Short mmCIF file of C-alpha atoms in Angstrom, two decimals:
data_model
loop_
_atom_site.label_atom_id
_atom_site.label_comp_id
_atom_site.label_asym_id
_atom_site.label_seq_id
_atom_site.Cartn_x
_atom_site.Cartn_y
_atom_site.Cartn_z
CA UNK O 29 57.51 38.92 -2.36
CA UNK O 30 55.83 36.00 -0.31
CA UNK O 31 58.53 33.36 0.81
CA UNK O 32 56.62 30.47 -0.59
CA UNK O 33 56.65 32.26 -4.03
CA UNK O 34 60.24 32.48 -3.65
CA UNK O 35 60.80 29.22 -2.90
CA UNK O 36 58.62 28.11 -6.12
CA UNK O 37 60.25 30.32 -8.28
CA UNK O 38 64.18 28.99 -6.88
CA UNK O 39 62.66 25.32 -7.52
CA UNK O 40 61.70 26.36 -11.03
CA UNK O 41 64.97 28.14 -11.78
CA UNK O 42 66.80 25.16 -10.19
CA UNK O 43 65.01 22.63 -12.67
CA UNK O 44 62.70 20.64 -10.22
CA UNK O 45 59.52 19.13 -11.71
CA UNK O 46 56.92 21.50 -11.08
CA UNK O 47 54.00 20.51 -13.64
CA UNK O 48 50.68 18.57 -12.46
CA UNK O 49 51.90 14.86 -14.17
CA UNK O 50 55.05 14.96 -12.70
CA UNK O 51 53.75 15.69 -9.06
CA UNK O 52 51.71 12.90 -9.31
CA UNK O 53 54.30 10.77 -10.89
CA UNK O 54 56.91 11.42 -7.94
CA UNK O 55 53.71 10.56 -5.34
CA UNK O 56 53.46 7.38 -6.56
CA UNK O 57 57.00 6.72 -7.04
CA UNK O 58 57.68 7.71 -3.36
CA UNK O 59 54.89 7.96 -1.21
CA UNK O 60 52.92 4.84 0.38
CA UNK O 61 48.98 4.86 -1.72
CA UNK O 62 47.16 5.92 1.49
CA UNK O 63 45.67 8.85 0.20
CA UNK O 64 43.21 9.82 -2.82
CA UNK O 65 45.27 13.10 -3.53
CA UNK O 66 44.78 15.06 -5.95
CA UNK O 67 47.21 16.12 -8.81
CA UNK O 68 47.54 19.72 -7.00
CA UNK O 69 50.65 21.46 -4.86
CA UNK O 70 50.15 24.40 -3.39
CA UNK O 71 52.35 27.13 -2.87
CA UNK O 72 51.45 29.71 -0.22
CA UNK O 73 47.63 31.13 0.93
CA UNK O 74 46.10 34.58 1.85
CA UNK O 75 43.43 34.61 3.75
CA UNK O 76 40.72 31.76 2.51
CA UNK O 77 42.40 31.11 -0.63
CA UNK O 78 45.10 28.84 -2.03
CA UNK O 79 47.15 29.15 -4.85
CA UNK O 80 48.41 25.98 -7.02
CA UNK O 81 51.96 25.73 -8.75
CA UNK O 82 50.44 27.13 -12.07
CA UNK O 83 49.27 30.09 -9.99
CA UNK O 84 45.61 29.11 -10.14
CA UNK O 85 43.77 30.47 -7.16
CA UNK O 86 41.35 28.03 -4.96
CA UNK O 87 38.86 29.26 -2.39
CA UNK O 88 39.04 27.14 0.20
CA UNK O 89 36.13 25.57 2.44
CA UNK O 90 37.44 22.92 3.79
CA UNK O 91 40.88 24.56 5.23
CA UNK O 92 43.28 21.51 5.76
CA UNK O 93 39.89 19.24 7.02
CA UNK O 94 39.46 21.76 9.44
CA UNK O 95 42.89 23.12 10.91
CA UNK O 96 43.18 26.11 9.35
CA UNK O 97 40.82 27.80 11.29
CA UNK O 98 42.64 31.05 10.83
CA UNK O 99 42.93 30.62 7.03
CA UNK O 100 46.47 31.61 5.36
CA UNK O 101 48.87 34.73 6.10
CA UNK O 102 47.70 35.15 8.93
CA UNK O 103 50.18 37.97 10.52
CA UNK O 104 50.01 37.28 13.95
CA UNK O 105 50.64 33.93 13.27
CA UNK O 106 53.54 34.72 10.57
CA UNK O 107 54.97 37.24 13.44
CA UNK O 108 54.80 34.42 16.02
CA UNK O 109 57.09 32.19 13.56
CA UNK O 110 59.65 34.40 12.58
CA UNK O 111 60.22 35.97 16.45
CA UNK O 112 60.89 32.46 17.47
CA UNK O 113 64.15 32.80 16.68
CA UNK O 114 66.58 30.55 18.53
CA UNK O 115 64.21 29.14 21.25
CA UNK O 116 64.38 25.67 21.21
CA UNK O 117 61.93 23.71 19.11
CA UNK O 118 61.88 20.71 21.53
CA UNK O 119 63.02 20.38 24.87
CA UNK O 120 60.77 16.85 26.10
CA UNK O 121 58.39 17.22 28.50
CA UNK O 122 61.28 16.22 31.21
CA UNK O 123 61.06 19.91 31.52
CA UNK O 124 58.70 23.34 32.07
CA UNK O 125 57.39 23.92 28.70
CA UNK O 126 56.26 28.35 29.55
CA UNK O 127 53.90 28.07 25.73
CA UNK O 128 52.27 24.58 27.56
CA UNK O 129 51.56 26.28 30.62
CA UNK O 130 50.03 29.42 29.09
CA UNK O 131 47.89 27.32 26.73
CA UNK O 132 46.95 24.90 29.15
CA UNK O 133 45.41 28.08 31.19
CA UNK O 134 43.35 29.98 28.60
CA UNK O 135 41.59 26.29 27.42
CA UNK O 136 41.00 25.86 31.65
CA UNK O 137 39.61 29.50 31.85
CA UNK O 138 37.15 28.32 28.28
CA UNK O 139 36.18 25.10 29.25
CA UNK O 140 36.27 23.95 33.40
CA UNK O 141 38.57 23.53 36.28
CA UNK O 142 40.64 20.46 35.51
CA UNK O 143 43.92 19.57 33.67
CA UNK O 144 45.06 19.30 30.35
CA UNK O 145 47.73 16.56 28.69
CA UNK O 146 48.99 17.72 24.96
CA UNK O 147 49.42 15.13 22.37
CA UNK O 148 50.31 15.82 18.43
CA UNK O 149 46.87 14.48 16.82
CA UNK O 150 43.30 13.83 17.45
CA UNK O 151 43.97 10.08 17.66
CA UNK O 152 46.66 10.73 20.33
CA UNK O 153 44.46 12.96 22.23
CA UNK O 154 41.61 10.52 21.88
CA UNK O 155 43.86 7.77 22.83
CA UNK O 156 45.01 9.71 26.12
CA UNK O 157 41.11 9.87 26.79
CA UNK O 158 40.21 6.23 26.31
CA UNK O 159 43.43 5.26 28.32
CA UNK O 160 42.35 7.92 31.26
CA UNK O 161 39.29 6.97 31.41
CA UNK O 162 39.68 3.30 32.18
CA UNK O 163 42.78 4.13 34.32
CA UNK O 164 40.15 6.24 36.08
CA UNK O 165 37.67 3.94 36.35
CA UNK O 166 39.84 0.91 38.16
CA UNK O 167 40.97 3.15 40.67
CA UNK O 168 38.16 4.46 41.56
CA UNK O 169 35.76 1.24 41.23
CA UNK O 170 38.78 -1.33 41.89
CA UNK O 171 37.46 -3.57 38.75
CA UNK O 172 39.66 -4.53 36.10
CA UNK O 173 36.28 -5.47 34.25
CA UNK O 174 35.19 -2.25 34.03
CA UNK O 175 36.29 -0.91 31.14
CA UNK O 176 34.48 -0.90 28.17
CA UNK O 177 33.71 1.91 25.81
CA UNK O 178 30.30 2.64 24.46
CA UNK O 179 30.85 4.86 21.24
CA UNK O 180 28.21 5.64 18.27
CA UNK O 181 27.61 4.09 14.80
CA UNK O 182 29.13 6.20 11.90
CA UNK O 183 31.19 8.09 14.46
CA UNK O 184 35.22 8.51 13.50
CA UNK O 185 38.06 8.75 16.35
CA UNK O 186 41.13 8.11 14.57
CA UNK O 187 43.21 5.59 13.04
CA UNK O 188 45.49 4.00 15.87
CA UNK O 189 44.43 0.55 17.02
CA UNK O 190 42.19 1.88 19.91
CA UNK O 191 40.59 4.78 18.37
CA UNK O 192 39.49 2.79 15.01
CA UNK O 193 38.39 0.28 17.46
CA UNK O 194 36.71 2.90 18.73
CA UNK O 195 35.03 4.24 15.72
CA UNK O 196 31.69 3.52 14.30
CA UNK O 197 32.04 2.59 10.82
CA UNK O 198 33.38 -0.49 9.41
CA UNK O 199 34.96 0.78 6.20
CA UNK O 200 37.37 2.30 8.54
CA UNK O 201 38.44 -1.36 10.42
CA UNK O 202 38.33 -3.63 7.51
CA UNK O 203 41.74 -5.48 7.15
CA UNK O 204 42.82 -5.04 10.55
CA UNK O 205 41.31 -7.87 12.76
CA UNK O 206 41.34 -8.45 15.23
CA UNK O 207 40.38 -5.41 16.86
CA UNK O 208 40.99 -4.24 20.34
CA UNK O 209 38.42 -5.30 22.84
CA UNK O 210 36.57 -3.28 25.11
CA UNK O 211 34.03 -0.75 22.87
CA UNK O 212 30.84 -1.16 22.11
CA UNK O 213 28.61 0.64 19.57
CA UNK O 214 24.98 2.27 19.43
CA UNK O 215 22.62 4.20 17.33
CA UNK O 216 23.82 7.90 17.40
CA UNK O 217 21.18 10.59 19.03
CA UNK O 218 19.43 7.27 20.40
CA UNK O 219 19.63 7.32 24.68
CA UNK O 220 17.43 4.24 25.10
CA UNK O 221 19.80 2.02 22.87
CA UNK O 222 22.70 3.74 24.85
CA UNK O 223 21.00 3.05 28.35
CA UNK O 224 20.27 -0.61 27.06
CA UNK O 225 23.95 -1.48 26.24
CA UNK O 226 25.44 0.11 29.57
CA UNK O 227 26.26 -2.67 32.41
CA UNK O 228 28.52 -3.34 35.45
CA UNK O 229 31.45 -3.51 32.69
CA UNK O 230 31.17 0.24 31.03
CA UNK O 231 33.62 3.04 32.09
CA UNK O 232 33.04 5.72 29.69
CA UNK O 233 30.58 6.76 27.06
CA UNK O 234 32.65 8.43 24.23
CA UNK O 235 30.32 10.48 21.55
CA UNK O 236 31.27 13.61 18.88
CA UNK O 237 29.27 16.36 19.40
CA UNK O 238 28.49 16.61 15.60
CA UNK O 239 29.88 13.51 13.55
CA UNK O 240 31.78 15.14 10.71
CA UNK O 241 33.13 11.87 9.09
CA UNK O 242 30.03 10.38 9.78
CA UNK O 243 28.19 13.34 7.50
CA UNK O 244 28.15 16.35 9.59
CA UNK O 245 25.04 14.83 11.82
CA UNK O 246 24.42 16.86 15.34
CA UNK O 247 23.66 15.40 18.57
CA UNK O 248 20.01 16.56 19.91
CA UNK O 249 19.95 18.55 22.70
CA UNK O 250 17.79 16.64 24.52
CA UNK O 251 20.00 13.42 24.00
CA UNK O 252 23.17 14.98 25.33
CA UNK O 253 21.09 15.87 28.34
CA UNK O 254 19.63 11.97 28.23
CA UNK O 255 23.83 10.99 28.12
CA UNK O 256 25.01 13.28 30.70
CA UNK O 257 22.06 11.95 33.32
CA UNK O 258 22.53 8.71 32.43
CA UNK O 259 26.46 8.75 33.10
CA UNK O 260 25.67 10.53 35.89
CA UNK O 261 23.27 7.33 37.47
CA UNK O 262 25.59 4.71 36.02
CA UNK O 263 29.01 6.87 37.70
CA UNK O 264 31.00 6.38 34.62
CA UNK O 265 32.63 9.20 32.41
CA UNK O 266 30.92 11.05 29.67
CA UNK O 267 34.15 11.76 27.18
CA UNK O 268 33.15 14.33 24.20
CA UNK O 269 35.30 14.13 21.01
CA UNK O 270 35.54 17.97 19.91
CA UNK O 271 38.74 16.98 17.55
CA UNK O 272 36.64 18.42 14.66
CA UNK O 273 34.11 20.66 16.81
CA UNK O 274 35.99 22.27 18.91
CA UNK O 275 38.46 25.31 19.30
CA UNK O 276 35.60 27.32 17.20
CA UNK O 277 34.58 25.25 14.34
CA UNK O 278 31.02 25.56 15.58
CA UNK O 279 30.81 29.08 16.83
CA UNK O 280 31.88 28.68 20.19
CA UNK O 281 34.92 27.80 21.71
CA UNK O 282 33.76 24.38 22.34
CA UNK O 283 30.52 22.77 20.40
CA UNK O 284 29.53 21.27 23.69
CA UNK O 285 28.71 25.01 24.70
CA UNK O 286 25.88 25.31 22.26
CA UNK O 287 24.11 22.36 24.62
CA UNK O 288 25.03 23.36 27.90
CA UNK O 289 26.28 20.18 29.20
CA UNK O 290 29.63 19.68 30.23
CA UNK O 291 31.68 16.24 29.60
CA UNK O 292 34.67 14.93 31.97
CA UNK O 293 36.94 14.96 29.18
CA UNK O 294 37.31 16.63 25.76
CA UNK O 295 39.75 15.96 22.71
CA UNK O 296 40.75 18.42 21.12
CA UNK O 297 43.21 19.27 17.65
CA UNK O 298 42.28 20.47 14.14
CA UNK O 299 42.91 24.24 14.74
CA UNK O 300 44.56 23.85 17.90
CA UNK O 301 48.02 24.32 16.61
CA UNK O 302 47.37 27.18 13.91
CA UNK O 303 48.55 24.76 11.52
CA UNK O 304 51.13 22.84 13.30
CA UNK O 305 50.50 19.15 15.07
CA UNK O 306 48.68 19.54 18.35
CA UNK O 307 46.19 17.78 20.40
CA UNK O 308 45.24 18.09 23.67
CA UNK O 309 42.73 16.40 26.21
CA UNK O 310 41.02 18.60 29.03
CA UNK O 311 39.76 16.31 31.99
CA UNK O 312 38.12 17.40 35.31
CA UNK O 313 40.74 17.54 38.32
CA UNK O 314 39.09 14.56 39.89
CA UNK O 315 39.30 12.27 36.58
CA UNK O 316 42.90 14.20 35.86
CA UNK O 317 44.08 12.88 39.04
CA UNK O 318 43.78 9.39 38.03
CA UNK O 319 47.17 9.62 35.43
CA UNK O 320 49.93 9.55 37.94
CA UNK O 321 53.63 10.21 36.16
CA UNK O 322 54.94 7.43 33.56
CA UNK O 323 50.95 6.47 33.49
CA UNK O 324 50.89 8.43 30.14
CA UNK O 325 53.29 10.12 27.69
CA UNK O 326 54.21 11.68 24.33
CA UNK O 327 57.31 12.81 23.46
CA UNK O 328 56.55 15.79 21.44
CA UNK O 329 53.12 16.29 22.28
CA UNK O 330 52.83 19.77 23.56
CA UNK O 331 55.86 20.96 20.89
CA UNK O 332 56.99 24.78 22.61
CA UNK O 333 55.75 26.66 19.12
CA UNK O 334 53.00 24.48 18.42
CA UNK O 335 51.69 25.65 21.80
CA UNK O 336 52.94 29.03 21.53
CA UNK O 337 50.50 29.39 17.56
CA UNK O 338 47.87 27.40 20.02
CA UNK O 339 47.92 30.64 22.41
CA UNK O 340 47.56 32.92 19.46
CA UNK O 341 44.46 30.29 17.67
CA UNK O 342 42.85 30.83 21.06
CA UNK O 343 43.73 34.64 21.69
CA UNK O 344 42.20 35.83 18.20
CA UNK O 345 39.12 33.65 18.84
CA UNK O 346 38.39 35.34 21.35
CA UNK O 347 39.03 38.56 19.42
CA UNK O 348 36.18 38.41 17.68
CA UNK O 349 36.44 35.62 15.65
CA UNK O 350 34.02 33.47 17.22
CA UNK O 351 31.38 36.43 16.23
CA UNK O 352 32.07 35.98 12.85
CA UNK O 353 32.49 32.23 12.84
CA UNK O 354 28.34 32.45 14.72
CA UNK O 355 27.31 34.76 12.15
CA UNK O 356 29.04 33.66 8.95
CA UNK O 357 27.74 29.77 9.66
CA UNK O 358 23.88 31.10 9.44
CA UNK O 359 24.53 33.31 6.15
CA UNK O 360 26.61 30.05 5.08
CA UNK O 361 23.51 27.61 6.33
CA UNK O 362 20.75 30.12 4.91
CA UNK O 363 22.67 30.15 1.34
CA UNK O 364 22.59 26.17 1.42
CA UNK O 365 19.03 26.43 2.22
CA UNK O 366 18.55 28.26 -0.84
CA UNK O 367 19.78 25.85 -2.55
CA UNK O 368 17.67 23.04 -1.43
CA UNK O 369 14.52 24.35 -1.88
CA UNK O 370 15.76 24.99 -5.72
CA UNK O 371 17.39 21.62 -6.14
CA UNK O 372 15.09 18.74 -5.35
CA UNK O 373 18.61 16.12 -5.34
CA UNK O 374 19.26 17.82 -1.92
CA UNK O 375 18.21 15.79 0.61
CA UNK O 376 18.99 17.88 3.66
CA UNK O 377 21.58 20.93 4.84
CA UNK O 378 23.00 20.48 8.76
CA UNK O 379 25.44 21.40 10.70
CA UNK O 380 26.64 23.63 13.50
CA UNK O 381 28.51 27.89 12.87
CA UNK O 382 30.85 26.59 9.89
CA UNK O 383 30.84 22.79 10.24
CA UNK O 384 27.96 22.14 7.40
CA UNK O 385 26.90 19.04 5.28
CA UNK O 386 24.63 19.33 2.03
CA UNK O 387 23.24 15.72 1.99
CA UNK O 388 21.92 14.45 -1.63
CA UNK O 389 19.90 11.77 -2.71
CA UNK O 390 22.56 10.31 -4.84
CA UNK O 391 26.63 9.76 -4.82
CA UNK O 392 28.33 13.21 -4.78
CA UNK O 393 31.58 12.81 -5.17
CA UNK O 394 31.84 13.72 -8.34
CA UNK O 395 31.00 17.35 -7.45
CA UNK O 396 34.03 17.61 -5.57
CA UNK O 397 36.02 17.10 -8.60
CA UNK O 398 34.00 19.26 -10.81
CA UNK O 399 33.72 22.21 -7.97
CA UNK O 400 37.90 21.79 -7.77
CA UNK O 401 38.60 22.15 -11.44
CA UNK O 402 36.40 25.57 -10.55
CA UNK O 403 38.98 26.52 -8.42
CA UNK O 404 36.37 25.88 -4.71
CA UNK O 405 37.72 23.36 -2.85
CA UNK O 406 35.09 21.30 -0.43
CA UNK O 407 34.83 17.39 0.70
CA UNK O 408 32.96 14.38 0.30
CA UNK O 409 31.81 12.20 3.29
CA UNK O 410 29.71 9.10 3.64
CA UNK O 411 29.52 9.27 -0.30
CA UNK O 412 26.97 11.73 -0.41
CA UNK O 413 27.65 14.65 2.09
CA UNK O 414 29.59 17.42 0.58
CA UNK O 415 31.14 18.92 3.83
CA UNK O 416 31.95 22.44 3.92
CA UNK O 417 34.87 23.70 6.60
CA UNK O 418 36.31 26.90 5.51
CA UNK O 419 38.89 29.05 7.67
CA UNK O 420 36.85 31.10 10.15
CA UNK O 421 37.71 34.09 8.90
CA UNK O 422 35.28 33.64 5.49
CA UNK O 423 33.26 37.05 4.60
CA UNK O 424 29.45 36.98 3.01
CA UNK O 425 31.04 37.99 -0.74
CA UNK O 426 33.37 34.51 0.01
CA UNK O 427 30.68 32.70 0.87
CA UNK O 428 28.89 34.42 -2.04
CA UNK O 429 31.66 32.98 -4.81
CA UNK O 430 31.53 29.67 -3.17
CA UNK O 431 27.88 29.18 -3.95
CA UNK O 432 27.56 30.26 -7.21
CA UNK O 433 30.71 27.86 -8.17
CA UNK O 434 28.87 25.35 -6.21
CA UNK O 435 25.30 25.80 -7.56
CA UNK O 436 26.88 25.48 -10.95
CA UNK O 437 27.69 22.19 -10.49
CA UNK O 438 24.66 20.84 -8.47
CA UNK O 439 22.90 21.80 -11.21
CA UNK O 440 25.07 20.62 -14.28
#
């Protein structure tokens, strides 16, 4: 019998509140109302699906906003847990971390030869990037002016002080002026408006590959090329935010891949950790070289089995599931295109190997809800962009059951 079940059923047995009203009840009660959750626990996965406290089984495409690249069960993964035995969860990065070392390798032999810094988050690891760059920047320029930010409207980097500062969209910053100085913000896929706001004062351009909280929108080719020229003239850092994009999500290790144009830095998390916190930055030795020690820290960024289930994330991409991710994203993009040219309240499908948006003419939230009481769980973004992000591992007949639970609903 699955742990997780076991657990359940010695939580029943033991008289804990189990039921859907209660749950939400005790959230309330207890938890801080920073989240729109839904009435739902779940108890353990297999594979791409979910299964609720009542035993009600979810197919899930949007795999914990993109982390669960690997989907639920997974044995390696399991394996890697239970043979961890009594190694130490946390020693501090005081010390040799052997997982750190051996991750920090195999994302140096996918990406280029540089350095990497582990965080816990996407915000951390974007955070390390904004505070490298500029750190970069005065030492090699020797002008504590220089060190602005120019980052895109509608694009999301996190929720710490600098990183919301950071991002594009003001929904996210409203409450919290002042914000921190230093970023500016331009049209997205737009290099004249970026060229135009770029002066003596800019250290960095910061941009996602494809904004996912901004509605699953990819960068044009030809625009990456545009940024990576013009950073080139201007000698300041190109810094790409692959939080969401990379470590597969796309179809390649690293969405940046698909354009052929390699940043400075990347940030990186989401599937990193097979589940657990990790984020990482990758910077170019030159632009690594800037952080010198007590420049930057995190206490337990870079966690020994976080990095160890990083190893393995990275390991079984390259196993093969990159293929599938590459092939399953244009059955999954094909199906969706099926569905627009049916349903004229579809406004566009986009997206990159199994990091899609369906974008309607009107507010689609509502087909979350309706697609969850179906047992398929997906996302709303922007209000109306249903986002799909389901583990890597999805098959066609998956894919198959999401649409026709989906279609149901466009169409009701």
């Amino acid at each position: 019998m699955n742990s997780d079940i076991k657990i359940c059923l010695y939580l029943k047995k033991n008289g804990v509140k189990m039921n859907k009203e209660n749950i939400k009840d005790d959230v309330s009660k207890y938890l801080m109302n920073t989240y729109k959750r839904y009435p739902l626990c779940f108890t353990h996965g297999d594979g791409v699906y979910l299964y609720d406290l009542s035993g009600k089984k979810y197919l899930d495409c949007i795999s914990g906003i993109g982390v669960n690249a690997l989907g639920y069960g997974n044995r390696q993964i399991t394996e890697r847990m239970k043979t961890w035995g009594n190694k130490p969860l946390h020693t501090s990065n005081l010390f040799c971390i052997e997982s750190q070392v051996e991750l920090a390798r195999i994302l140096i032999e996918e990406s280029f030869p540089g350095k990497v810094f582990f965080a816990n988050s996407g915000a951390e690891a974007n955070e390390a990037a904004i505070k490298l760059a500029r750190k970069y920047s005065l030492q090699k320029y020797g002008s504590e002016n220089r060190y602005e930010i120019i980052t895109m409207k509608n694009s999301f980097h996190g929720r710490t002080f600098a990183t919301m500062s950071a991002t594009g969209q003001d929904k996210i910053k409203a409450g919290y002026s002042p914000l921190l100085p230093g970023f500016r913000h331009v049209d997205f896929n737009d290099g004249e408006g970026l060229l135009s706001a770029i002066d003596k004062n800019t250290c960095a351009v910061m941009v996602e590959p494809v904004q996912g909280e901004g509605g699953v929108v990819v960068a044009n080719n030809d625009y990456l090329k545009e940024l990576r020229q013009i950073c080139n003239e201007w000698g300041i850092l190109l810094i790409y935010d692959e939080v969401q994009t990379g470590i597969g999500r796309t179809g390649k290790m690293f969405a940046y891949s698909h354009f052929d144009i390699e940043p400075d830095i990347i940030a990186l998390a989401k599937g990193l950790g097979g589940g657990l916190p990790l984020g990482a930055i990758v910077a170019k030795d030159d632009v690594a070289a800037a952080f010198s020690p007590g420049d930057h820290a995190s206490t337990f960024g870079g966690n020994p089995l976080s990095c160890a289930l990083g190893v393995e994330v990275l390991n079984q991409l390259r196993g093969g599931i990159l293929e599938n991710c590459k092939t399953m994203g244009v059955y999954f993009k094909e199906k969706l295109n099926g569905l627009m040219s049916k349903h004229k309240g579809i406004k566009q499908v986009r997206g990159l190997g199994l990091m899609l948006g369906v974008e309607f003419q009107d507010e689609a939230t509502e087909i979350v809800n309706k697609c969850l009481n179906d047992g398929l769980l997906v996302n709303c973004t922007k209000g109306n962009v249903i986002r799909f992000l389901p583990p890597l591992i999805i098959k066609e007949e998956e894919i198959e059951e999401a649409m026709i639970i989906f279609e149901n609903h466009i169409f009701s």
